[in-house]
């Protein structure tokens, strides 16, 4: 496969709080420029501070989500939306119950048979397309190099689908689920191709535990072994890090 390798911007903030401010500023700017913006959102610990700031800005009257549509990257499978472990519940708790967004979607983790899951994934892709595509996609990065739940081996043209979670990913989620065996083995995730179609991408990482995979994704070769490395082929992508996550990048650019 041939692709154009771009040199996405790397922003290094001094700490997590500043990192979240910078990312929240980008999302706020997008919403101010386009009140009907379509946002792609991530769960996990990394964006929590960003969501807190967006909620504050909404409560201060600085942001209006009423015209905004949000699509989340992924959901565990099988997973009931009302389960406290669902990403649906996570987004409700940390963002949507606090703001006035009228349309937010999370992939369906309870679709049933493989054929039903495949159908609901096709519908999710159609919903994204019908919304006009994603203007700004926020990503975290897993220690396997996953974006969404696209684990190593995911091709760059993959679409929303049922995926298997890597053991490392399940280990990282074990505490939240009360043990490794309680973590679902599968998830429904937007594909790498779905993600790369967003008009702008922000990949965000925080903490020393991410330093090695950030280095692998940004300084190593672009390869399906590190799905986050595909983001470097995107014409409008930026990497937002705190100092700890940036500590192993070969050249550490400063703010
Ligand atoms: C979450 C997602 C994942 C996470 C990644 C990092 O919706 O798609 O790719 O962004 O696993 O998770 P945290 O932020 O918890 O380290």
mmCIF file with all atom_site columns, N, CA, C and O and ligand atoms in Angstrom, residues 42-47 73-74 87 140-142 146-149 210, ligand 1:
data_model
loop_
_atom_site.group_PDB
_atom_site.id
_atom_site.type_symbol
_atom_site.label_atom_id
_atom_site.label_alt_id
_atom_site.label_comp_id
_atom_site.label_asym_id
_atom_site.label_entity_id
_atom_site.label_seq_id
_atom_site.pdbx_PDB_ins_code
_atom_site.Cartn_x
_atom_site.Cartn_y
_atom_site.Cartn_z
_atom_site.occupancy
_atom_site.B_iso_or_equiv
_atom_site.pdbx_formal_charge
_atom_site.auth_seq_id
_atom_site.auth_comp_id
_atom_site.auth_asym_id
_atom_site.auth_atom_id
_atom_site.pdbx_PDB_model_num
ATOM   1  N N  . UNK A 1 42  ? -13.813 10.017 22.264 1.00 0.00 ? 42  UNK A N  1
ATOM   2  C CA . UNK A 1 42  ? -13.210 8.818  22.846 1.00 0.00 ? 42  UNK A CA 1
ATOM   3  C C  . UNK A 1 42  ? -13.620 8.704  24.308 1.00 0.00 ? 42  UNK A C  1
ATOM   4  O O  . UNK A 1 42  ? -13.948 9.702  24.953 1.00 0.00 ? 42  UNK A O  1
ATOM   5  N N  . UNK A 1 43  ? -13.557 7.492  24.825 1.00 0.00 ? 43  UNK A N  1
ATOM   6  C CA . UNK A 1 43  ? -13.717 7.287  26.272 1.00 0.00 ? 43  UNK A CA 1
ATOM   7  C C  . UNK A 1 43  ? -12.330 7.073  26.870 1.00 0.00 ? 43  UNK A C  1
ATOM   8  O O  . UNK A 1 43  ? -11.321 7.382  26.247 1.00 0.00 ? 43  UNK A O  1
ATOM   9  N N  . UNK A 1 44  ? -12.265 6.520  28.068 1.00 0.00 ? 44  UNK A N  1
ATOM   10 C CA . UNK A 1 44  ? -10.979 6.266  28.721 1.00 0.00 ? 44  UNK A CA 1
ATOM   11 C C  . UNK A 1 44  ? -10.591 7.417  29.626 1.00 0.00 ? 44  UNK A C  1
ATOM   12 O O  . UNK A 1 44  ? -11.271 8.452  29.681 1.00 0.00 ? 44  UNK A O  1
ATOM   13 N N  . UNK A 1 45  ? -9.488  7.245  30.329 1.00 0.00 ? 45  UNK A N  1
ATOM   14 C CA . UNK A 1 45  ? -9.097  8.255  31.315 1.00 0.00 ? 45  UNK A CA 1
ATOM   15 C C  . UNK A 1 45  ? -8.514  9.505  30.653 1.00 0.00 ? 45  UNK A C  1
ATOM   16 O O  . UNK A 1 45  ? -8.639  10.604 31.193 1.00 0.00 ? 45  UNK A O  1
ATOM   17 N N  . UNK A 1 46  ? -7.902  9.354  29.479 1.00 0.00 ? 46  UNK A N  1
ATOM   18 C CA . UNK A 1 46  ? -7.183  10.492 28.889 1.00 0.00 ? 46  UNK A CA 1
ATOM   19 C C  . UNK A 1 46  ? -8.072  11.715 28.637 1.00 0.00 ? 46  UNK A C  1
ATOM   20 O O  . UNK A 1 46  ? -7.684  12.818 29.020 1.00 0.00 ? 46  UNK A O  1
ATOM   21 N N  . UNK A 1 47  ? -9.245  11.578 28.008 1.00 0.00 ? 47  UNK A N  1
ATOM   22 C CA . UNK A 1 47  ? -10.006 12.796 27.699 1.00 0.00 ? 47  UNK A CA 1
ATOM   23 C C  . UNK A 1 47  ? -10.860 13.335 28.848 1.00 0.00 ? 47  UNK A C  1
ATOM   24 O O  . UNK A 1 47  ? -11.536 14.351 28.677 1.00 0.00 ? 47  UNK A O  1
ATOM   25 N N  . UNK A 1 73  ? -16.243 6.420  19.486 1.00 0.00 ? 73  UNK A N  1
ATOM   26 C CA . UNK A 1 73  ? -15.417 5.477  18.733 1.00 0.00 ? 73  UNK A CA 1
ATOM   27 C C  . UNK A 1 73  ? -15.843 4.029  18.895 1.00 0.00 ? 73  UNK A C  1
ATOM   28 O O  . UNK A 1 73  ? -15.783 3.250  17.938 1.00 0.00 ? 73  UNK A O  1
ATOM   29 N N  . UNK A 1 74  ? -16.249 3.658  20.115 1.00 0.00 ? 74  UNK A N  1
ATOM   30 C CA . UNK A 1 74  ? -16.351 2.221  20.359 1.00 0.00 ? 74  UNK A CA 1
ATOM   31 C C  . UNK A 1 74  ? -17.232 1.899  21.561 1.00 0.00 ? 74  UNK A C  1
ATOM   32 O O  . UNK A 1 74  ? -17.606 2.779  22.336 1.00 0.00 ? 74  UNK A O  1
ATOM   33 N N  . UNK A 1 87  ? -19.611 2.111  27.615 1.00 0.00 ? 87  UNK A N  1
ATOM   34 C CA . UNK A 1 87  ? -19.116 3.414  27.195 1.00 0.00 ? 87  UNK A CA 1
ATOM   35 C C  . UNK A 1 87  ? -20.264 4.406  27.020 1.00 0.00 ? 87  UNK A C  1
ATOM   36 O O  . UNK A 1 87  ? -20.085 5.616  27.124 1.00 0.00 ? 87  UNK A O  1
ATOM   37 N N  . UNK A 1 140 ? -7.602  8.728  21.888 1.00 0.00 ? 140 UNK A N  1
ATOM   38 C CA . UNK A 1 140 ? -6.557  8.349  22.837 1.00 0.00 ? 140 UNK A CA 1
ATOM   39 C C  . UNK A 1 140 ? -5.721  7.274  22.155 1.00 0.00 ? 140 UNK A C  1
ATOM   40 O O  . UNK A 1 140 ? -5.965  6.908  21.005 1.00 0.00 ? 140 UNK A O  1
ATOM   41 N N  . UNK A 1 141 ? -4.752  6.759  22.866 1.00 0.00 ? 141 UNK A N  1
ATOM   42 C CA . UNK A 1 141 ? -3.940  5.659  22.325 1.00 0.00 ? 141 UNK A CA 1
ATOM   43 C C  . UNK A 1 141 ? -3.788  4.593  23.403 1.00 0.00 ? 141 UNK A C  1
ATOM   44 O O  . UNK A 1 141 ? -3.501  4.910  24.563 1.00 0.00 ? 141 UNK A O  1
ATOM   45 N N  . UNK A 1 142 ? -4.027  3.348  23.028 1.00 0.00 ? 142 UNK A N  1
ATOM   46 C CA . UNK A 1 142 ? -3.840  2.253  23.972 1.00 0.00 ? 142 UNK A CA 1
ATOM   47 C C  . UNK A 1 142 ? -2.380  1.827  24.004 1.00 0.00 ? 142 UNK A C  1
ATOM   48 O O  . UNK A 1 142 ? -1.609  2.161  23.103 1.00 0.00 ? 142 UNK A O  1
ATOM   49 N N  . UNK A 1 146 ? -3.382  0.816  19.881 1.00 0.00 ? 146 UNK A N  1
ATOM   50 C CA . UNK A 1 146 ? -4.713  0.899  19.263 1.00 0.00 ? 146 UNK A CA 1
ATOM   51 C C  . UNK A 1 146 ? -5.250  2.326  19.269 1.00 0.00 ? 146 UNK A C  1
ATOM   52 O O  . UNK A 1 146 ? -4.920  3.126  20.148 1.00 0.00 ? 146 UNK A O  1
ATOM   53 N N  . UNK A 1 147 ? -6.072  2.621  18.268 1.00 0.00 ? 147 UNK A N  1
ATOM   54 C CA . UNK A 1 147 ? -6.913  3.819  18.243 1.00 0.00 ? 147 UNK A CA 1
ATOM   55 C C  . UNK A 1 147 ? -8.336  3.306  18.076 1.00 0.00 ? 147 UNK A C  1
ATOM   56 O O  . UNK A 1 147 ? -8.556  2.374  17.309 1.00 0.00 ? 147 UNK A O  1
ATOM   57 N N  . UNK A 1 148 ? -9.312  3.919  18.781 1.00 0.00 ? 148 UNK A N  1
ATOM   58 C CA . UNK A 1 148 ? -10.555 3.185  18.952 1.00 0.00 ? 148 UNK A CA 1
ATOM   59 C C  . UNK A 1 148 ? -10.149 1.850  19.569 1.00 0.00 ? 148 UNK A C  1
ATOM   60 O O  . UNK A 1 148 ? -9.227  1.786  20.378 1.00 0.00 ? 148 UNK A O  1
ATOM   61 N N  . UNK A 1 149 ? -10.793 0.770  19.134 1.00 0.00 ? 149 UNK A N  1
ATOM   62 C CA . UNK A 1 149 ? -10.307 -0.548 19.571 1.00 0.00 ? 149 UNK A CA 1
ATOM   63 C C  . UNK A 1 149 ? -9.704  -1.285 18.379 1.00 0.00 ? 149 UNK A C  1
ATOM   64 O O  . UNK A 1 149 ? -9.831  -2.505 18.253 1.00 0.00 ? 149 UNK A O  1
ATOM   65 N N  . UNK A 1 210 ? 2.463   5.869  28.599 1.00 0.00 ? 210 UNK A N  1
ATOM   66 C CA . UNK A 1 210 ? 2.194   5.967  27.163 1.00 0.00 ? 210 UNK A CA 1
ATOM   67 C C  . UNK A 1 210 ? 3.433   6.365  26.354 1.00 0.00 ? 210 UNK A C  1
ATOM   68 O O  . UNK A 1 210 ? 3.399   6.388  25.128 1.00 0.00 ? 210 UNK A O  1
HETATM 69 C C1 . LIG B 2 .   ? -11.664 4.677  23.983 1.00 0.00 ? 1   LIG B C1 1
HETATM 70 C C2 . LIG B 2 .   ? -10.739 4.224  22.961 1.00 0.00 ? 1   LIG B C2 1
HETATM 71 C C3 . LIG B 2 .   ? -9.360  3.773  23.310 1.00 0.00 ? 1   LIG B C3 1
HETATM 72 C C4 . LIG B 2 .   ? -8.682  4.630  24.368 1.00 0.00 ? 1   LIG B C4 1
HETATM 73 C C5 . LIG B 2 .   ? -7.334  4.054  24.726 1.00 0.00 ? 1   LIG B C5 1
HETATM 74 C C6 . LIG B 2 .   ? -6.641  4.857  25.824 1.00 0.00 ? 1   LIG B C6 1
HETATM 75 O O1 . LIG B 2 .   ? -12.895 5.040  23.414 1.00 0.00 ? 1   LIG B O1 1
HETATM 76 O O2 . LIG B 2 .   ? -11.111 4.189  21.842 1.00 0.00 ? 1   LIG B O2 1
HETATM 77 O O3 . LIG B 2 .   ? -8.587  3.756  22.134 1.00 0.00 ? 1   LIG B O3 1
HETATM 78 O O4 . LIG B 2 .   ? -8.558  5.932  23.893 1.00 0.00 ? 1   LIG B O4 1
HETATM 79 O O5 . LIG B 2 .   ? -7.457  2.740  25.151 1.00 0.00 ? 1   LIG B O5 1
HETATM 80 O O6 . LIG B 2 .   ? -7.348  4.717  27.008 1.00 0.00 ? 1   LIG B O6 1
HETATM 81 P P1 . LIG B 2 .   ? -6.979  5.594  28.293 1.00 0.00 ? 1   LIG B P1 1
HETATM 82 O O7 . LIG B 2 .   ? -7.293  7.005  27.935 1.00 0.00 ? 1   LIG B O7 1
HETATM 83 O O8 . LIG B 2 .   ? -7.889  5.084  29.370 1.00 0.00 ? 1   LIG B O8 1
HETATM 84 O O9 . LIG B 2 .   ? -5.543  5.364  28.563 1.00 0.00 ? 1   LIG B O9 1
#
